[in-house]
mmCIF file of C-alpha atoms in Angstrom:
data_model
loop_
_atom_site.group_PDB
_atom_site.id
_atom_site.type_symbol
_atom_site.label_atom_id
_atom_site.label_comp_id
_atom_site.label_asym_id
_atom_site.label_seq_id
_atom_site.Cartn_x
_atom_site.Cartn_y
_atom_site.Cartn_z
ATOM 1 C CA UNK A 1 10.370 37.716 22.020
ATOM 2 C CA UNK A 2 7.605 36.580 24.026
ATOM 3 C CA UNK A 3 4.588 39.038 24.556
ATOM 4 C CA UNK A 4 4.923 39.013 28.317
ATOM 5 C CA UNK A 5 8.289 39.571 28.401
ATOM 6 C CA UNK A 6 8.309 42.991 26.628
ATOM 7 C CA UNK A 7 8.242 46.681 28.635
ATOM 8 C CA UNK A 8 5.482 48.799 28.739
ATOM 9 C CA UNK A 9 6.399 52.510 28.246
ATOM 10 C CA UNK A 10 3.778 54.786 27.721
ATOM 11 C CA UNK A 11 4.853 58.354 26.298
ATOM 12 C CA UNK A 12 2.171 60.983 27.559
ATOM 13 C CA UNK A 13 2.591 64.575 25.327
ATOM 14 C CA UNK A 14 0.737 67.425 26.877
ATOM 15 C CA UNK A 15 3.016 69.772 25.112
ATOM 16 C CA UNK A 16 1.990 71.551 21.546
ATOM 17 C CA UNK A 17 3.808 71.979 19.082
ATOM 18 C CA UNK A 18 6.748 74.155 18.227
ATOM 19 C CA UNK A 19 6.012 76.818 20.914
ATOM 20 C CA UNK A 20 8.930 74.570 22.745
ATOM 21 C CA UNK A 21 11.196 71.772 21.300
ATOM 22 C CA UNK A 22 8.868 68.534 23.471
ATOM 23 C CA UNK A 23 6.758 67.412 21.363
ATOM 24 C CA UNK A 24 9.810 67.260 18.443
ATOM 25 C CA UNK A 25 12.110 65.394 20.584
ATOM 26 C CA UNK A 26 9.335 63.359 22.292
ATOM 27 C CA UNK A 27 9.258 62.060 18.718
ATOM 28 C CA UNK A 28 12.564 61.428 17.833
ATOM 29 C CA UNK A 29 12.338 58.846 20.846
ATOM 30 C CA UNK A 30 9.305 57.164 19.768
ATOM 31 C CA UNK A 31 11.395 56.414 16.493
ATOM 32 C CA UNK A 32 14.134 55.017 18.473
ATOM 33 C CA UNK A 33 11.812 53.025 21.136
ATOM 34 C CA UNK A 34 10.542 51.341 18.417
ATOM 35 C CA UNK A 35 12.753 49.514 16.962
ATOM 36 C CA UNK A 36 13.515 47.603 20.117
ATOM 37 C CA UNK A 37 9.981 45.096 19.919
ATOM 38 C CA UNK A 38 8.957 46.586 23.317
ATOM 39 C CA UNK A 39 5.360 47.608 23.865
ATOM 40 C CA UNK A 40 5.856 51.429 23.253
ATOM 41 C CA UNK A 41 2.211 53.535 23.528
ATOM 42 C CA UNK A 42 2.115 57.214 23.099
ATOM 43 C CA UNK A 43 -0.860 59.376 24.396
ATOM 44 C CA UNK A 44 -1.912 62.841 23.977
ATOM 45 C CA UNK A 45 -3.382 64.889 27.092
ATOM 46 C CA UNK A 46 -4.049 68.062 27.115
ATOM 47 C CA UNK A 47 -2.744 70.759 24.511
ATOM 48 C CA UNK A 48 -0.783 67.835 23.075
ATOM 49 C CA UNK A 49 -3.669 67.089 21.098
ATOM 50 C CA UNK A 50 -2.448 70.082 18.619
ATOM 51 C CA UNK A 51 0.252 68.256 18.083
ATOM 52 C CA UNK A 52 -2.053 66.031 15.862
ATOM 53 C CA UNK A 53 -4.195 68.697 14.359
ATOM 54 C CA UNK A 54 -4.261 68.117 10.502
ATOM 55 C CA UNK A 55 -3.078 70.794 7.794
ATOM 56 C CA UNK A 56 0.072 71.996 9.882
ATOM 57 C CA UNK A 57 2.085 74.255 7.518
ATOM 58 C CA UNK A 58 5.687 74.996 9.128
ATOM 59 C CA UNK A 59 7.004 77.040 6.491
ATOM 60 C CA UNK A 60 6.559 80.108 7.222
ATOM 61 C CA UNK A 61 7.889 79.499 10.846
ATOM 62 C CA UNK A 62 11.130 78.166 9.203
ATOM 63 C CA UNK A 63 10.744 74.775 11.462
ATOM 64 C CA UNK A 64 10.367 70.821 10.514
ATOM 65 C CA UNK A 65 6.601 69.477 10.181
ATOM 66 C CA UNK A 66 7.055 66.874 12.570
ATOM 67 C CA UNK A 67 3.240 65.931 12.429
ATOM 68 C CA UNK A 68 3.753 63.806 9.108
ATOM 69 C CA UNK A 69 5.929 61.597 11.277
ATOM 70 C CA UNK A 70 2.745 60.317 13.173
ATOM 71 C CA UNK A 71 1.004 58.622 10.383
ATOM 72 C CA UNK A 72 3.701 56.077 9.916
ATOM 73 C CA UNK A 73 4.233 55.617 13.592
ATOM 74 C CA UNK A 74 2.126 52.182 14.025
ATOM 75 C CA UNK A 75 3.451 50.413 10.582
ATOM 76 C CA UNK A 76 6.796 51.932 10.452
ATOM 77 C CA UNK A 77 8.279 52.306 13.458
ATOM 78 C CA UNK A 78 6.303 49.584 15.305
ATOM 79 C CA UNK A 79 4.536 51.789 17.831
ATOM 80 C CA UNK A 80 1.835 49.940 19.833
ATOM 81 C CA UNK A 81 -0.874 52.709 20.238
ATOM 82 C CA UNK A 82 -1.582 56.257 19.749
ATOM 83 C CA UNK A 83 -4.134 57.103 21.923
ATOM 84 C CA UNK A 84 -6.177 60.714 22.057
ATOM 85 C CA UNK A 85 -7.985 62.112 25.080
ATOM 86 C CA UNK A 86 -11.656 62.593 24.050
ATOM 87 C CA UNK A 87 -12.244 65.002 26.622
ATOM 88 C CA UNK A 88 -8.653 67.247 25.803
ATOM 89 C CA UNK A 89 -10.003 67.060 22.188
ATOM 90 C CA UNK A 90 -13.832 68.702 23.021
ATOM 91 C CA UNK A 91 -12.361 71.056 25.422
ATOM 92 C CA UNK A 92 -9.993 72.861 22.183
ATOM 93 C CA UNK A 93 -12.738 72.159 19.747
ATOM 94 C CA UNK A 94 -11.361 69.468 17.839
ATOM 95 C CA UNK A 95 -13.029 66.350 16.339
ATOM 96 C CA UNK A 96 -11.713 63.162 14.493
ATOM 97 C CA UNK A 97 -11.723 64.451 11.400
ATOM 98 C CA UNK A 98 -9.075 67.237 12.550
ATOM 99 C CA UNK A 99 -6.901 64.488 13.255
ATOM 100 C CA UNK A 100 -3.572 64.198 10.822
ATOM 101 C CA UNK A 101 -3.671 60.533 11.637
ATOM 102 C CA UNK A 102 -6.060 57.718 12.459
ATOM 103 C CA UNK A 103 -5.573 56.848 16.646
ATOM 104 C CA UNK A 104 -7.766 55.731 19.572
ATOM 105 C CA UNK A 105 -9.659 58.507 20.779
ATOM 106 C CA UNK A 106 -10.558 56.835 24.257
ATOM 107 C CA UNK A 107 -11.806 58.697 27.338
ATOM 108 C CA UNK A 108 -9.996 59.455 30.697
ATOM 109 C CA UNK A 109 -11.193 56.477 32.290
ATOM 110 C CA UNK A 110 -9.958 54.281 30.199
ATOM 111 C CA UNK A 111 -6.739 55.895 29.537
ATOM 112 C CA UNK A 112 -5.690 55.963 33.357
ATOM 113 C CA UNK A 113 -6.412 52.413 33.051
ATOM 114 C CA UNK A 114 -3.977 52.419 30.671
ATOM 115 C CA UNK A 115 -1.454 54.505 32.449
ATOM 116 C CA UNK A 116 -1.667 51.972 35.579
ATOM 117 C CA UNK A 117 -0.682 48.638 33.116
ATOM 118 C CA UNK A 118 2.593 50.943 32.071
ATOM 119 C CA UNK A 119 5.924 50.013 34.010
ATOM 120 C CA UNK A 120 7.268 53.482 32.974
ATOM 121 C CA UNK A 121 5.658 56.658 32.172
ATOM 122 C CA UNK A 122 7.592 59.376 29.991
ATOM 123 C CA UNK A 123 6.034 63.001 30.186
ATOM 124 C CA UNK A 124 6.669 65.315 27.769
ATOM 125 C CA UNK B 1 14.965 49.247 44.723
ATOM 126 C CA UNK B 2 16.251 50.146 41.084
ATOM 127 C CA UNK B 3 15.976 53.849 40.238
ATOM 128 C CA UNK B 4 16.109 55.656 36.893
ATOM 129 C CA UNK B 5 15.958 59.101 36.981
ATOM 130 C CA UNK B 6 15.316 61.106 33.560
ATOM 131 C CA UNK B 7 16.446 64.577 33.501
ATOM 132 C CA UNK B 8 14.990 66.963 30.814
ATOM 133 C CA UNK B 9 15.199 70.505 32.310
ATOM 134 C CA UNK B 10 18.785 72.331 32.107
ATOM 135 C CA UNK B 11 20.489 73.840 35.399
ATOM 136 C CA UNK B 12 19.239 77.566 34.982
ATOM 137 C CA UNK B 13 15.669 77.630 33.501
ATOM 138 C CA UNK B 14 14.210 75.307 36.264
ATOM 139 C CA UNK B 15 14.130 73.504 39.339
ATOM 140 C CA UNK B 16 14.300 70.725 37.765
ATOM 141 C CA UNK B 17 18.369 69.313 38.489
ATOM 142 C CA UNK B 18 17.876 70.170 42.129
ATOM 143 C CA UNK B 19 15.189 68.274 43.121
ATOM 144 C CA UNK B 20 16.486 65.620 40.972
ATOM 145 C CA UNK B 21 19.963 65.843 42.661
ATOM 146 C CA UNK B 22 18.758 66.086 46.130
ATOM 147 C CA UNK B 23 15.751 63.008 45.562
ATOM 148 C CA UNK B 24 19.078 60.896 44.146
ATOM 149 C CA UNK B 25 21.466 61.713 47.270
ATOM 150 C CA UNK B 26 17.923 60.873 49.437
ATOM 151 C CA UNK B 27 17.816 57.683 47.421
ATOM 152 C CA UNK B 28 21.300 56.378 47.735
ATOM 153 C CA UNK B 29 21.202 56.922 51.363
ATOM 154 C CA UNK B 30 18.074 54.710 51.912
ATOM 155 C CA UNK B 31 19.940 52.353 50.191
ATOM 156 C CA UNK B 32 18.561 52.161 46.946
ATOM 157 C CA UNK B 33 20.492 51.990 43.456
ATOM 158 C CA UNK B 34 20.230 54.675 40.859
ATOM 159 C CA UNK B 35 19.961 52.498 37.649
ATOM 160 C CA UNK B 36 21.283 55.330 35.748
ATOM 161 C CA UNK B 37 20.731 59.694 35.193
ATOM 162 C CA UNK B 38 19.603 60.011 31.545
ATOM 163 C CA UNK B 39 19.627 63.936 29.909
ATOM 164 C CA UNK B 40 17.681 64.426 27.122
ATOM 165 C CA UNK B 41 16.008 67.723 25.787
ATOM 166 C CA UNK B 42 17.975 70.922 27.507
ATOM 167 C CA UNK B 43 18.985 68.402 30.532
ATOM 168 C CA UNK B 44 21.944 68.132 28.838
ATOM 169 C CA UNK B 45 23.227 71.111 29.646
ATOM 170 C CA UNK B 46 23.990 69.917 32.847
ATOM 171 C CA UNK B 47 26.791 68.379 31.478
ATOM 172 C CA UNK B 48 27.997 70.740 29.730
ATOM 173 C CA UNK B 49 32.008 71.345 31.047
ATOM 174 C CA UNK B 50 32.518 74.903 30.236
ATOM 175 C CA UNK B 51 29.694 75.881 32.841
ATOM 176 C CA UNK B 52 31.489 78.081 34.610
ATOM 177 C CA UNK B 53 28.702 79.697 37.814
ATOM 178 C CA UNK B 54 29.606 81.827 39.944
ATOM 179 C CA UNK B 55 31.355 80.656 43.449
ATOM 180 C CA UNK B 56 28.629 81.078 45.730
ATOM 181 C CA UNK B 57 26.465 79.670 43.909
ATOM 182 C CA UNK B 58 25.846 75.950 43.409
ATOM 183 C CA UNK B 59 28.106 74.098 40.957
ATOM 184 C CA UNK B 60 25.192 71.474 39.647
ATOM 185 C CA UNK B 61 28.634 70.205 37.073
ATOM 186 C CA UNK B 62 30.627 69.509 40.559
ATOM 187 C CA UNK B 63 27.940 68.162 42.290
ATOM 188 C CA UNK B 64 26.534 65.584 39.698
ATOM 189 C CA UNK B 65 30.549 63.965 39.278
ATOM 190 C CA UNK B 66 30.684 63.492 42.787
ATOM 191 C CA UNK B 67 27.661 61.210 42.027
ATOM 192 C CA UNK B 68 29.401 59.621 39.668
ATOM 193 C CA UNK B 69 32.560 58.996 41.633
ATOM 194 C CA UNK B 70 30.074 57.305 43.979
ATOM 195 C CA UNK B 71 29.233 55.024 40.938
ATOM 196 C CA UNK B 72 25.798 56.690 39.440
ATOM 197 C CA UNK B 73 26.056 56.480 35.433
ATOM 198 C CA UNK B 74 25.348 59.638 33.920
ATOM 199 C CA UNK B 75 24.141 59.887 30.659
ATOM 200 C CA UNK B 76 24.208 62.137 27.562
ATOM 201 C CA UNK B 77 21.781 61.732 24.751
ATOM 202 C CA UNK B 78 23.817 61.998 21.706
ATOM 203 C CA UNK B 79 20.923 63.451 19.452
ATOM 204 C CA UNK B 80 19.783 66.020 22.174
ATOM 205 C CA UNK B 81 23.578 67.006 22.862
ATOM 206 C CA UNK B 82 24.591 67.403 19.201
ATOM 207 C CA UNK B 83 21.792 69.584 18.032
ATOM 208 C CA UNK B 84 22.378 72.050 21.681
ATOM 209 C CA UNK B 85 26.148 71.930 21.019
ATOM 210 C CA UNK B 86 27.002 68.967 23.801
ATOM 211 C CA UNK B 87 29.420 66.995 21.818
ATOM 212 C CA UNK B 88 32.700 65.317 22.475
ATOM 213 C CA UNK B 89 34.692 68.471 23.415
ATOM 214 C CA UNK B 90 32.121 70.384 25.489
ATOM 215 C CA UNK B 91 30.652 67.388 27.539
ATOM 216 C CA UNK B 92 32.157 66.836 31.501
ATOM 217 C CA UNK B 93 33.179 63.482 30.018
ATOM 218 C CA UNK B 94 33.300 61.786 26.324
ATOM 219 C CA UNK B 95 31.643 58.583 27.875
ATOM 220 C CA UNK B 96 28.904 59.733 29.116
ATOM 221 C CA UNK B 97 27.123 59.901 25.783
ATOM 222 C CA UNK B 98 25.039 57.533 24.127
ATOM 223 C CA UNK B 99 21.873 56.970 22.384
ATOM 224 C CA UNK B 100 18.145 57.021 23.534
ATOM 225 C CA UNK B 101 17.892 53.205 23.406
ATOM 226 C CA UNK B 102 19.615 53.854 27.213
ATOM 227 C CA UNK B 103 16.735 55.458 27.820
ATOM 228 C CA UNK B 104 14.582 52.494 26.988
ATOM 229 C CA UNK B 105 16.742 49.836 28.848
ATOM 230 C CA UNK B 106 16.544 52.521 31.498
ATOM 231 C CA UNK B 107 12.509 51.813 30.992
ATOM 232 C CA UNK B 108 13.298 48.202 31.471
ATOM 233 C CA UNK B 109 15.837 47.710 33.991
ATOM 234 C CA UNK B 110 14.776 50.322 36.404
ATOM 235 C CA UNK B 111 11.587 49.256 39.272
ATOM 236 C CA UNK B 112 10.765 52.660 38.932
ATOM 237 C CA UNK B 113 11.558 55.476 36.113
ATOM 238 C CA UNK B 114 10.926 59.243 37.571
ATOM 239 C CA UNK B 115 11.089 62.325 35.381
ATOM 240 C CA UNK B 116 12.337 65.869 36.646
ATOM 241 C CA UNK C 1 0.386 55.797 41.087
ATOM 242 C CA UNK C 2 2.020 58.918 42.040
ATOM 243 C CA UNK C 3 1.269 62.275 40.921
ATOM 244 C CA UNK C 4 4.138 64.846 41.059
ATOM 245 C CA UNK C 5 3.464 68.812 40.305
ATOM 246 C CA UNK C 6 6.002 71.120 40.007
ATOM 247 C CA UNK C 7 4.272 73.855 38.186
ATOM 248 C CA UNK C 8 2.296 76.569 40.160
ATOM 249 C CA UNK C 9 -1.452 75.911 39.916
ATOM 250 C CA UNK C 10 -2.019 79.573 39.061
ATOM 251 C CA UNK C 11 0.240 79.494 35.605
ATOM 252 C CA UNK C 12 0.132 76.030 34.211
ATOM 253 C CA UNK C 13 -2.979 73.027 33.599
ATOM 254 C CA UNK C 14 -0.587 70.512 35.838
ATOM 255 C CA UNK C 15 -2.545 70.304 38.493
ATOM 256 C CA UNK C 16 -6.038 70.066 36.681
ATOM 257 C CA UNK C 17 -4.609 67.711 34.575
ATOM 258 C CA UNK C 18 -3.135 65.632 36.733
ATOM 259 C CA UNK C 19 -6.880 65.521 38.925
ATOM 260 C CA UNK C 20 -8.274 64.148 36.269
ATOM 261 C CA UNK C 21 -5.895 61.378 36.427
ATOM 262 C CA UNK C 22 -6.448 60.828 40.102
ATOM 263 C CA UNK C 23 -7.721 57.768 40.783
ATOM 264 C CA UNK C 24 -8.118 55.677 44.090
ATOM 265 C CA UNK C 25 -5.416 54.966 45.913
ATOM 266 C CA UNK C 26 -3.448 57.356 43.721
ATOM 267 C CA UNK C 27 -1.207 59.930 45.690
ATOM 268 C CA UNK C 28 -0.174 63.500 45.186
ATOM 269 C CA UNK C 29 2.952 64.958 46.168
ATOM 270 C CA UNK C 30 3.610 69.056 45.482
ATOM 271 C CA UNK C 31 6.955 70.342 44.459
ATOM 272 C CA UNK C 32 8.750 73.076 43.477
ATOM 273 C CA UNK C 33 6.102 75.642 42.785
ATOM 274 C CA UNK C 34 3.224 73.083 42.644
ATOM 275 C CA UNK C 35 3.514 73.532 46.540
ATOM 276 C CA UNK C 36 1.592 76.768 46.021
ATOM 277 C CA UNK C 37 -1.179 74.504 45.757
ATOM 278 C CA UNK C 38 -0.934 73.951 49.414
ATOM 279 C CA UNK C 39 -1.478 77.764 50.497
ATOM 280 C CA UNK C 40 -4.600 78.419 52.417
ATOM 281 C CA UNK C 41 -6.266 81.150 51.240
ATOM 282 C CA UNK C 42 -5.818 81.415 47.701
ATOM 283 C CA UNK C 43 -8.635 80.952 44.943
ATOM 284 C CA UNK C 44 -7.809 77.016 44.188
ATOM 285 C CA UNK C 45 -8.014 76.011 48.181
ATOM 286 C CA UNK C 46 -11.423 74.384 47.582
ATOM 287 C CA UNK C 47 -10.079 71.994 44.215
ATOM 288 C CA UNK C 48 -7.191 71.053 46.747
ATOM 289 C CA UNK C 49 -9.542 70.161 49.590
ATOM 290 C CA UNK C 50 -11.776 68.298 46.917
ATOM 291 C CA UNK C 51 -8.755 65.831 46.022
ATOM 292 C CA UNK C 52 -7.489 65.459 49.763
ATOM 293 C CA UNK C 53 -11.290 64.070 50.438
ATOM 294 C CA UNK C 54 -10.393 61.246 48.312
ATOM 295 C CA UNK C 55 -6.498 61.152 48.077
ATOM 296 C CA UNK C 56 -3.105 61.406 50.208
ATOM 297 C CA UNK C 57 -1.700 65.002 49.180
ATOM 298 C CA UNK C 58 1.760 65.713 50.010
ATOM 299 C CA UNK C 59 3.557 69.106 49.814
ATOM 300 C CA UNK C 60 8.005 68.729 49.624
ATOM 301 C CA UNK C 61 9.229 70.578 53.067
ATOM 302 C CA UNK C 62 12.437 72.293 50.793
ATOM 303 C CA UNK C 63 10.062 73.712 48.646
ATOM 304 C CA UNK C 64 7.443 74.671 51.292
ATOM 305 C CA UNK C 65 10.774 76.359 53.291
ATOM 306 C CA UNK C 66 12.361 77.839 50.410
ATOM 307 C CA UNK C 67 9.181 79.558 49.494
ATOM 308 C CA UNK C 68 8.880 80.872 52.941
ATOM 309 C CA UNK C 69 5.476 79.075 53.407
ATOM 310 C CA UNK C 70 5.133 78.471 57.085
ATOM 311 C CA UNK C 71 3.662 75.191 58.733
ATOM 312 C CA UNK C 72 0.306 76.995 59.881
ATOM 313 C CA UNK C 73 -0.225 78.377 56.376
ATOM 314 C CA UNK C 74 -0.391 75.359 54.764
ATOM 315 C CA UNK C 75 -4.094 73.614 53.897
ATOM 316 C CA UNK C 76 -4.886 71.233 56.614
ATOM 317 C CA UNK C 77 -4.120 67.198 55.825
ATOM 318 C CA UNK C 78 -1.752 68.609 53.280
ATOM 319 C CA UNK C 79 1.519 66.292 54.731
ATOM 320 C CA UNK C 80 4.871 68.029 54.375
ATOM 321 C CA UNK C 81 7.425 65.172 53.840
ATOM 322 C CA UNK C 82 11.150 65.370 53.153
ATOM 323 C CA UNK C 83 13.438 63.961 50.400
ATOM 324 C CA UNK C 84 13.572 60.629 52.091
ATOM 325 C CA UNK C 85 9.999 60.683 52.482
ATOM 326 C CA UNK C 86 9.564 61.496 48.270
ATOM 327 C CA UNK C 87 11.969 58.281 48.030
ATOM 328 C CA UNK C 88 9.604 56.143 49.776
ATOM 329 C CA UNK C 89 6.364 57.319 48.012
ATOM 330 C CA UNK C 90 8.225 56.607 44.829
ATOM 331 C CA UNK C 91 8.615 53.348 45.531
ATOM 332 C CA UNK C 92 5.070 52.681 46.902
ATOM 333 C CA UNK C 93 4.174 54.265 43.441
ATOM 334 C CA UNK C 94 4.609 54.346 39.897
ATOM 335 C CA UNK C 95 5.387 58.551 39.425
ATOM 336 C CA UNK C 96 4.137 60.520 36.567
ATOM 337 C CA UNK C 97 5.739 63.909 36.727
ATOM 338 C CA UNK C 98 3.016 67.022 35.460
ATOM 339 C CA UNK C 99 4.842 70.019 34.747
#
């Protein structure tokens, strides 16, 4: 498929995790979306930065650990981007090196850049 | 213009079904097409068919098949349904479920996708 | 693009997040009980008037009624537009719901 000719859907997560069922199901879709060769970015706003704060430990809550899914969302499932919000990440005290997963931490500038190339945008 | 509406709220906990309902009526009247309705997270409660409300109160099950007697597709994520106990025997109609790749060609096909 | 709250500015980041987003030519439409938003008076009046400087802010008139918000207590250049209208600014603009 030509380059040109693909969508571009842009997931934005401002949800944490596990206090509701978003971020978990904002996932599962991700999965899906990729495996269509669109051009599928996800973004993280807000407290959905938490969702990739490193060392989550779900046992005791009796819940999946959906944050190992986000490492393999670029080479597995054929996700685009993962981009952070720098300024959602310094406003909750988090750094890079919190981060379960490599992504682009990029400003909210740039981002809304990003948001205007999208042809749909999917809260969650 | 081609519409496509995502639905992700059920019909008690929020607004969210109304102003989706009465921005798709708006819609159709203007003349514009409703690609399709997709429900995913508790949305898809909405088509649940044992909801049984009250009578003065508004029947969001009634309302949202008279949209689809007008033609809009309504649709039922399987995963989301399954795991909330919308499955073949408790959904308005077996049909009306499918997989989140709708949701992507809803992406594609749609001018404009709006979330409630 | 369009910017649609439906949360109440008092109880949820939708509104501050979504005026960080704001950029030129972007719009802002209030539902639900993001039209709170649009009551003069309260402690977040001053934010709103900062985006209307720069932006189109719209409030929905169901929500506005339902709510029992009256014309004349709503923050001037704060536009109260109907279902219809909501169509048409959808399709002047890419939406991005903030709940």
């Amino acid at each position: 498929m030509s380059e040109q000719k693909k969508t571009k859907v842009m997931f934005v997560c401002r949800t944490a995790p596990y206090g509701t069922i978003y971020e978990q199901e904002a996932i599962e879709a991700m999965i899906m979306f990729g495996a269509y060769e669109q051009d599928i970015s996800v973004s993280f706003v807000g407290d959905g930065v938490f969702s990739l704060k490193k060392g989550q430990d779900t046992s005791l809550v009796g819940k999946k650990n959906f944050s190992m899914t986000y490492p393999i969302l670029i080479d597995d499932f054929e996700i685009s981007h993962i981009y952070v919000e720098k300024e959602s990440l310094e406003e909750r005290g988090l750094k890079e090196d919190d981060l379960a997963t490599e992504v682009e931490i990029i400003d909210r500038n740039t981002l809304k850049q990003k948001m205007d190339e999208m042809k749909a945008i999917l809260p969650f | 213009m081609k519409l496509g509406v995502l639905v992700k709220e059920g019909p008690y906990m929020h607004q969210a079904i109304d102003t989706a309902y009465n921005f798709i009526v708006a819609a159709m009247e203007e003349g514009h097409e409703i690609t399709s309705v997709f429900f995913y997270n508790d949305g898809v409660y909405n088509r649940c068919s044992t909801l049984e409300p009250p009578r003065d109160e508004r029947n969001i099950m009634k309302l949202l098949t008279e949209l689809e007697l007008k033609g809009v597709r309504l649709i039922v994520c399987v995963a989301a349904g399954k795991r909330r106990g919308i499955v073949n025997q408790t959904v308005c109609k077996v049909e009306e479920i499918s997989g989140l790749g709708q949701l992507l060609e809803l992406c594609i096909t749609s001018d404009r996708m709006i979330t409630f | 693009m369009l910017h649609i709250i439906k949360k109440s500015p008092y109880e949820s980041s939708a509104l501050s997040d979504a005026a960080n987003y704001i950029s030129q030519n972007d719009i802002l439409l209030l539902t639900e009980d993001g039209i709170y938003a649009a009551k003069k008076g309260g402690k977040l009046e001053g934010f709103l008037k900062g985006i209307i400087q720069k932006n189109q802010v719209y409030c929905l008139l169901a929500d506005v009624k339902a709510r029992g918000i009256q014309e004349n207590e709503i923050i001037e250049n704060v536009k109260i537009i109907d279902y219809k209208g909501f169509v048409q600014k959808v399709t002047e603009h890419n939406p991005m719901t903030w709940s």
